[in-house]
Short mmCIF file of C-alpha atoms and ligand atoms in Angstrom, two decimals:
data_model
loop_
_atom_site.label_atom_id
_atom_site.label_comp_id
_atom_site.label_asym_id
_atom_site.label_seq_id
_atom_site.Cartn_x
_atom_site.Cartn_y
_atom_site.Cartn_z
CA MET A 1 78.87 15.36 56.92
CA ASP A 2 76.58 14.77 59.92
CA ASP A 3 73.69 12.36 59.54
CA VAL A 4 70.37 13.99 58.69
CA TYR A 5 67.25 12.74 60.51
CA ILE A 6 63.92 13.78 59.00
CA LEU A 7 60.60 13.37 60.78
CA GLY A 8 57.98 12.78 58.06
CA ILE A 9 54.27 13.40 58.70
CA GLU A 10 51.48 12.28 56.35
CA THR A 11 47.75 12.98 56.82
CA SER A 12 46.46 13.68 53.29
CA CYS A 13 43.76 10.98 53.22
CA ASP A 14 42.87 8.21 55.66
CA GLU A 15 46.23 7.26 57.16
CA THR A 16 47.77 9.18 60.05
CA ALA A 17 51.44 8.37 59.60
CA ALA A 18 54.81 9.48 60.94
CA ALA A 19 58.34 8.17 60.47
CA VAL A 20 61.97 8.97 61.11
CA VAL A 21 64.37 8.40 58.18
CA ARG A 22 68.16 8.76 58.21
CA ASN A 23 69.83 10.41 55.20
CA GLY A 24 66.75 9.93 53.03
CA ARG A 25 67.22 6.18 52.73
CA GLU A 26 67.17 4.37 56.07
CA ILE A 27 63.91 3.89 57.97
CA LEU A 28 64.34 4.16 61.75
CA SER A 29 60.60 4.07 62.44
CA ASN A 30 57.44 4.04 60.35
CA VAL A 31 54.18 4.28 62.30
CA ILE A 32 50.91 4.08 60.34
CA TYR A 33 47.50 4.45 61.94
CA SER A 34 44.97 3.44 59.31
CA GLN A 35 41.38 4.69 59.53
CA ILE A 36 40.15 2.10 57.02
CA GLU A 37 37.91 0.35 59.55
CA THR A 38 36.13 3.61 60.39
CA HIS A 39 35.43 4.45 56.73
CA THR A 40 34.53 0.91 55.63
CA ILE A 41 30.97 1.23 56.92
CA TYR A 42 30.46 4.26 54.63
CA GLY A 43 32.00 2.55 51.58
CA GLY A 44 34.70 5.23 51.20
CA VAL A 45 36.60 7.99 52.98
CA VAL A 46 34.39 10.58 54.70
CA PRO A 47 36.58 13.74 54.78
CA GLU A 48 35.11 15.26 57.95
CA ILE A 49 35.49 12.02 59.90
CA ALA A 50 39.01 11.61 58.53
CA SER A 51 39.97 15.10 59.78
CA ARG A 52 38.69 14.34 63.28
CA LYS A 53 40.48 11.01 63.40
CA HIS A 54 43.74 12.68 62.32
CA ILE A 55 43.36 15.19 65.17
CA GLU A 56 43.02 12.31 67.65
CA ALA A 57 45.86 10.26 66.20
CA VAL A 58 48.56 12.71 65.11
CA VAL A 59 50.12 13.35 68.54
CA PRO A 60 50.42 9.68 69.63
CA VAL A 61 51.56 8.61 66.15
CA VAL A 62 54.38 11.18 66.02
CA ARG A 63 55.42 10.38 69.62
CA GLU A 64 55.52 6.69 68.74
CA ALA A 65 57.62 7.37 65.62
CA ILE A 66 60.19 9.35 67.64
CA SER A 67 60.23 6.73 70.39
CA GLN A 68 60.55 3.72 68.04
CA ALA A 69 63.51 5.46 66.38
CA SER A 70 65.08 5.70 69.88
CA MET A 71 65.45 9.43 69.40
CA LYS A 72 64.68 12.61 71.23
CA ILE A 73 62.93 15.57 69.65
CA GLU A 74 66.18 17.54 69.63
CA ASP A 75 67.91 14.85 67.52
CA ILE A 76 65.60 15.51 64.57
CA SER A 77 67.16 17.69 61.84
CA ALA A 78 63.88 18.86 60.25
CA VAL A 79 60.14 18.18 60.03
CA ALA A 80 58.68 17.26 56.63
CA VAL A 81 54.93 17.23 56.03
CA THR A 82 52.59 16.52 53.11
CA TYR A 83 50.88 19.82 52.23
CA GLY A 84 49.07 18.61 49.08
CA PRO A 85 47.42 17.27 47.07
CA GLY A 86 44.74 15.60 49.18
CA LEU A 87 41.68 16.29 51.31
CA VAL A 88 41.87 19.82 52.72
CA GLY A 89 40.75 18.98 56.29
CA PRO A 90 43.09 16.02 56.73
CA LEU A 91 45.99 17.96 55.14
CA LEU A 92 45.39 20.91 57.49
CA VAL A 93 45.77 18.67 60.54
CA GLY A 94 49.22 17.46 59.46
CA VAL A 95 50.38 20.87 58.27
CA SER A 96 49.23 22.67 61.43
CA TYR A 97 50.79 20.04 63.66
CA ALA A 98 54.09 20.03 61.74
CA LYS A 99 54.30 23.83 61.87
CA ALA A 100 53.66 23.89 65.61
CA TYR A 101 56.19 21.10 66.12
CA ALA A 102 58.87 22.80 64.03
CA TYR A 103 58.27 26.15 65.70
CA GLY A 104 58.20 24.68 69.20
CA CYS A 105 61.42 22.70 68.71
CA GLY A 106 63.18 25.32 66.60
CA LYS A 107 63.58 22.92 63.67
CA PRO A 108 63.28 23.67 59.94
CA LEU A 109 60.00 22.83 58.20
CA ILE A 110 59.75 21.17 54.78
CA GLY A 111 56.58 20.97 52.65
CA VAL A 112 56.34 17.78 50.60
CA HIS A 113 54.19 17.00 47.56
CA HIS A 114 52.32 13.73 48.16
CA ILE A 115 53.23 12.24 44.76
CA GLU A 116 56.86 13.16 45.28
CA GLY A 117 56.59 11.16 48.49
CA HIS A 118 55.20 8.12 46.66
CA ILE A 119 58.10 8.26 44.18
CA ALA A 120 60.61 8.56 47.03
CA ALA A 121 59.26 5.34 48.62
CA ASN A 122 61.44 3.63 46.02
CA TYR A 123 64.60 5.18 47.54
CA LEU A 124 63.89 3.46 50.86
CA ASP A 125 63.84 -0.08 49.50
CA ASN A 126 66.33 0.36 46.66
CA LYS A 127 69.39 2.06 48.09
CA GLU A 128 71.14 2.13 44.69
CA LEU A 129 68.27 3.83 42.84
CA LYS A 130 69.09 7.36 41.73
CA PRO A 131 67.47 9.59 39.09
CA PRO A 132 67.08 9.61 36.14
CA PHE A 133 64.36 6.98 35.91
CA MET A 134 60.76 6.68 34.76
CA CYS A 135 58.01 6.18 37.33
CA LEU A 136 54.35 5.20 37.17
CA ILE A 137 52.47 6.52 40.20
CA VAL A 138 49.13 4.77 40.67
CA SER A 139 47.06 5.52 43.76
CA GLY A 140 43.51 6.26 44.87
CA GLY A 141 43.78 9.85 43.68
CA HIS A 142 46.47 9.81 40.99
CA THR A 143 47.66 8.05 37.87
CA HIS A 144 50.81 9.75 36.59
CA LEU A 145 53.56 8.60 34.26
CA VAL A 146 56.60 10.71 35.08
CA ASN A 147 60.20 11.11 34.00
CA VAL A 148 62.17 11.65 37.23
CA LYS A 149 64.99 13.76 35.82
CA ASP A 150 66.60 14.52 39.17
CA TYR A 151 65.57 14.69 42.82
CA GLY A 152 62.64 17.12 42.76
CA ALA A 153 62.65 17.58 38.94
CA TYR A 154 59.85 15.89 37.04
CA GLU A 155 58.45 15.76 33.54
CA ILE A 156 54.86 14.51 33.47
CA LEU A 157 54.34 12.35 30.38
CA GLY A 158 50.83 11.08 31.02
CA ARG A 159 48.00 11.25 33.50
CA THR A 160 44.44 10.05 33.85
CA MET A 161 41.74 11.96 32.05
CA ASP A 162 39.07 10.85 34.53
CA ASP A 163 39.25 8.27 37.36
CA ALA A 164 42.52 7.30 39.00
CA ALA A 165 43.45 3.61 38.80
CA GLY A 166 42.81 3.06 42.53
CA GLU A 167 39.50 4.90 42.30
CA ALA A 168 38.41 2.48 39.52
CA TYR A 169 39.40 -0.45 41.76
CA ASP A 170 37.40 0.99 44.64
CA LYS A 171 34.29 1.70 42.52
CA VAL A 172 34.28 -1.70 40.80
CA ALA A 173 34.83 -3.48 44.13
CA ARG A 174 31.80 -1.71 45.55
CA ALA A 175 29.71 -2.69 42.48
CA ILE A 176 30.58 -6.37 42.81
CA GLY A 177 29.97 -6.33 46.55
CA LEU A 178 33.54 -6.62 47.77
CA GLY A 179 33.44 -3.38 49.76
CA TYR A 180 36.09 -0.80 50.69
CA PRO A 181 39.02 -0.56 50.11
CA GLY A 182 38.58 -2.21 46.74
CA GLY A 183 42.16 -2.62 45.58
CA PRO A 184 43.37 -5.33 47.96
CA LYS A 185 40.00 -7.13 47.77
CA ILE A 186 39.96 -7.28 43.96
CA ASP A 187 43.63 -8.31 44.01
CA ARG A 188 42.70 -11.26 46.25
CA ALA A 189 39.48 -12.23 44.43
CA ALA A 190 41.20 -12.07 41.03
CA LYS A 191 43.57 -14.86 42.04
CA GLU A 192 40.60 -17.27 41.89
CA GLY A 193 39.23 -15.90 38.60
CA ASP A 194 39.90 -16.11 34.86
CA PRO A 195 41.36 -12.85 33.48
CA GLU A 196 40.08 -13.75 30.01
CA ALA A 197 36.52 -14.61 31.08
CA ILE A 198 35.08 -11.19 30.11
CA ALA A 199 36.54 -8.94 27.39
CA PHE A 200 36.53 -5.54 29.08
CA PRO A 201 37.82 -2.58 27.01
CA ARG A 202 41.40 -1.30 27.08
CA ALA A 203 40.96 2.46 26.79
CA HIS A 204 43.43 4.56 24.86
CA VAL A 205 43.22 8.32 24.82
CA ASP A 206 43.17 9.70 21.28
CA GLY A 207 46.18 11.84 20.45
CA ASP A 208 47.83 11.37 23.83
CA GLU A 209 49.45 7.98 23.90
CA TYR A 210 50.64 8.13 27.52
CA ASP A 211 47.39 9.37 29.06
CA PHE A 212 44.98 7.03 30.81
CA SER A 213 41.19 6.74 31.12
CA PHE A 214 39.41 4.34 33.44
CA SER A 215 35.82 5.61 33.54
CA GLY A 216 34.86 3.69 30.37
CA LEU A 217 36.16 0.47 31.89
CA LYS A 218 34.22 1.15 35.08
CA SER A 219 31.03 1.70 33.01
CA ALA A 220 31.70 -1.50 31.03
CA VAL A 221 31.86 -3.46 34.30
CA LEU A 222 28.61 -1.84 35.53
CA ASN A 223 26.89 -2.58 32.19
CA TYR A 224 28.06 -6.18 32.34
CA LEU A 225 26.68 -6.56 35.88
CA ASN A 226 23.34 -4.98 34.84
CA SER A 227 22.97 -7.19 31.79
CA CYS A 228 23.71 -10.33 33.85
CA GLU A 229 21.06 -9.24 36.33
CA MET A 230 18.48 -8.59 33.59
CA LYS A 231 19.16 -11.99 32.04
CA GLY A 232 19.03 -13.63 35.46
CA GLU A 233 22.60 -14.92 35.02
CA GLU A 234 24.75 -15.54 38.06
CA ILE A 235 27.76 -13.24 38.41
CA ASN A 236 31.13 -14.86 38.94
CA THR A 237 32.80 -12.25 41.18
CA ALA A 238 36.26 -13.72 40.80
CA ASP A 239 36.02 -13.68 36.99
CA VAL A 240 34.80 -10.05 36.98
CA ALA A 241 37.63 -9.06 39.35
CA ALA A 242 40.27 -10.90 37.29
CA SER A 243 38.99 -9.56 33.93
CA PHE A 244 38.74 -5.98 35.25
CA GLN A 245 42.21 -6.20 36.75
CA ALA A 246 43.65 -7.58 33.51
CA ALA A 247 42.24 -4.57 31.62
CA VAL A 248 43.73 -2.08 34.12
CA VAL A 249 47.13 -3.79 34.18
CA ASP A 250 47.27 -4.09 30.36
CA VAL A 251 46.77 -0.36 29.91
CA LEU A 252 49.14 0.64 32.74
CA VAL A 253 51.91 -1.63 31.47
CA GLY A 254 51.19 -0.89 27.78
CA ASN A 255 51.43 2.91 28.09
CA SER A 256 54.39 2.68 30.46
CA MET A 257 56.42 0.46 28.16
CA LYS A 258 55.55 2.56 25.11
CA ALA A 259 57.02 5.55 26.93
CA ALA A 260 59.98 3.54 28.23
CA ASP A 261 60.80 2.41 24.66
CA THR A 262 60.40 5.92 23.21
CA TYR A 263 62.57 7.56 25.87
CA GLY A 264 65.05 4.67 25.99
CA VAL A 265 64.89 4.45 29.78
CA ARG A 266 67.16 2.04 31.67
CA LYS A 267 65.31 2.17 35.00
CA PHE A 268 61.58 1.98 35.66
CA ALA A 269 59.81 2.29 39.03
CA ILE A 270 56.21 2.02 40.23
CA ALA A 271 54.70 3.76 43.25
CA GLY A 272 51.40 4.45 45.06
CA GLY A 273 48.77 2.19 46.62
CA VAL A 274 47.98 0.30 43.39
CA ALA A 275 51.71 -0.47 43.00
CA SER A 276 51.19 -3.06 45.74
CA ASN A 277 48.90 -4.98 43.33
CA SER A 278 50.35 -8.42 42.69
CA ALA A 279 49.28 -8.62 39.02
CA LEU A 280 50.70 -5.17 38.21
CA ARG A 281 54.01 -5.93 39.95
CA LYS A 282 54.39 -9.20 38.02
CA ALA A 283 53.36 -7.81 34.61
CA MET A 284 55.57 -4.73 34.98
CA GLU A 285 58.52 -6.82 36.12
CA ASP A 286 58.14 -9.18 33.13
CA ALA A 287 57.79 -6.31 30.64
CA CYS A 288 60.90 -4.60 32.04
CA LYS A 289 62.90 -7.83 32.05
CA GLU A 290 62.00 -8.42 28.38
CA ARG A 291 63.52 -5.04 27.53
CA GLY A 292 66.54 -5.25 29.82
CA ILE A 293 65.16 -2.39 31.95
CA LEU A 294 65.92 -2.46 35.70
CA PHE A 295 62.62 -2.62 37.58
CA TYR A 296 62.02 -1.07 41.02
CA ARG A 297 59.04 -1.19 43.33
CA PRO A 298 58.65 -0.40 47.02
CA SER A 299 57.57 -3.16 49.41
CA PRO A 300 53.73 -3.17 49.70
CA ILE A 301 53.69 -1.32 53.05
CA LEU A 302 55.64 1.56 51.48
CA CYS A 303 53.33 1.69 48.42
CA THR A 304 50.30 2.87 50.40
CA ASP A 305 50.45 6.15 52.33
CA ASN A 306 53.16 6.34 54.99
CA GLY A 307 55.42 8.87 56.73
CA ALA A 308 58.73 7.33 55.63
CA MET A 309 58.18 8.26 51.98
CA ILE A 310 57.46 11.86 53.06
CA ALA A 311 60.64 11.92 55.17
CA SER A 312 62.67 10.59 52.23
CA ALA A 313 61.30 13.16 49.77
CA GLY A 314 61.74 15.81 52.50
CA TYR A 315 65.42 14.88 52.86
CA TYR A 316 66.15 15.78 49.23
CA GLU A 317 64.32 19.11 49.59
CA TYR A 318 66.28 19.78 52.80
CA MET A 319 69.59 19.06 51.06
CA LYS A 320 68.66 21.60 48.37
CA GLY A 321 67.78 24.17 51.04
CA ASN A 322 64.10 24.12 50.03
CA LEU A 323 62.66 24.96 53.43
CA ALA A 324 59.10 26.11 54.07
CA GLU A 325 58.00 29.17 56.01
CA LEU A 326 55.63 28.90 58.96
CA THR A 327 53.01 30.36 56.61
CA LEU A 328 52.88 26.97 54.82
CA ASN A 329 49.27 26.06 54.05
CA ALA A 330 47.42 22.97 52.81
CA VAL A 331 47.00 22.99 49.01
CA PRO A 332 44.40 20.34 48.06
CA ASN A 333 45.12 20.53 44.31
CA LEU A 334 48.88 21.10 44.51
CA LYS A 335 50.72 20.55 41.21
CA LEU A 336 53.90 18.50 41.09
CA SER A 337 56.66 21.10 41.62
CA GLY A 338 59.68 21.08 39.36
CA SER A 339 57.58 19.51 36.60
CA VAL A 340 57.92 20.84 33.08
O1 KG4 B 401 48.57 5.66 47.78
P1 KG4 B 401 47.34 5.35 48.53
O2 KG4 B 401 47.48 4.70 49.87
O3 KG4 B 401 46.48 6.64 48.76
C1 KG4 B 401 46.37 7.66 47.82
O4 KG4 B 401 47.29 8.49 47.70
O5 KG4 B 401 45.32 7.63 47.10
O6 KG4 B 401 46.44 4.45 47.56
C2 KG4 B 401 45.22 3.93 47.95
C3 KG4 B 401 44.62 3.23 46.75
C4 KG4 B 401 43.19 2.76 46.99
O7 KG4 B 401 42.39 3.12 45.87
C5 KG4 B 401 43.33 1.25 47.10
O8 KG4 B 401 42.19 0.55 46.67
C6 KG4 B 401 44.51 1.01 46.18
O9 KG4 B 401 45.39 2.07 46.43
N1 KG4 B 401 45.19 -0.28 46.48
C7 KG4 B 401 45.27 -1.30 45.61
C8 KG4 B 401 45.91 -2.36 46.29
N2 KG4 B 401 46.21 -1.93 47.56
C9 KG4 B 401 45.76 -0.64 47.65
N3 KG4 B 401 44.85 -1.41 44.34
C10 KG4 B 401 45.05 -2.59 43.72
N4 KG4 B 401 45.64 -3.65 44.30
C11 KG4 B 401 46.09 -3.60 45.58
N5 KG4 B 401 46.68 -4.64 46.14
ZN1 ZN B 402 48.97 8.29 48.42
#
């Protein structure tokens, strides 16, 4: 069979990204224009500014992705784009551009679910990984524990009841003065701190053993900071970061391994921005090793939003003939398709 080259476009949040991937597994280019600097001064992503930045960046980013792959537009087999979930303005930029591109070049269009993209990031770095496997997706907007039954077929076992794991990182980082984006900053600060210095709660959701909740932990950190301030005690930022991170990682690994034991899984993967966290990677790897489970994680650059993961997920949709019409629209609260 001829090689399949998918152009993947991602604009759901604050990264304008495009990539070319061969046969769903081999990255030929992966261009990421991050808007983090722009949003840092506001302490978080401002949707309207993000949309405008995507409009400015999408054309040069896609051109660069095609050029770095040493390809011409006509060599591309299909155009895959994230159409949800995410911020509606940013999503619309990518979707509109991808539709125009596909129409103009006479190429098929593929709509990709953002979480499906995060899961597929694992296929790029682990060529031997094939479903079935279990995957924990932890990002700024999502915390999902999923059984990947096949390409494009998912069973959601658990999800967050309130804040996503990355959202908790970002909010706590802001509270302790580390700024945006919180995840990488807490990760770094925690290396200098004692994870047992402060006993923050490990939340478990009653009746749903695989669900997550992080808002109580966030409140516990805020209460701790307030009480230190009232007592005039100095706050050790590194200890707060390390203790908060230990609580997040404990719950993520605890619920994941409970599910892995119950379902008897042989392969476990992590995905999403928080999957680049050094403590989570280490704890998950150790827990899997203890159980003889094969552990997979994408390299850090493929954990956060990128076009290659969208191209990889798009490849498997393309192979199934799941093509989108030119009526494709942005769906900010899109559910994971194929989930039961
Ligand atoms: O997947 P992603 O790029 O975007 C979404 O789909 O949300 O994830 C971004 C999230 C942010 O909340 C960021 O703080 C978090 O991932 N993150 C991290 C780390 N790097 C990024 N969280 C913890 N540790 C990290 N090293
Ligand atoms: Zn993401």
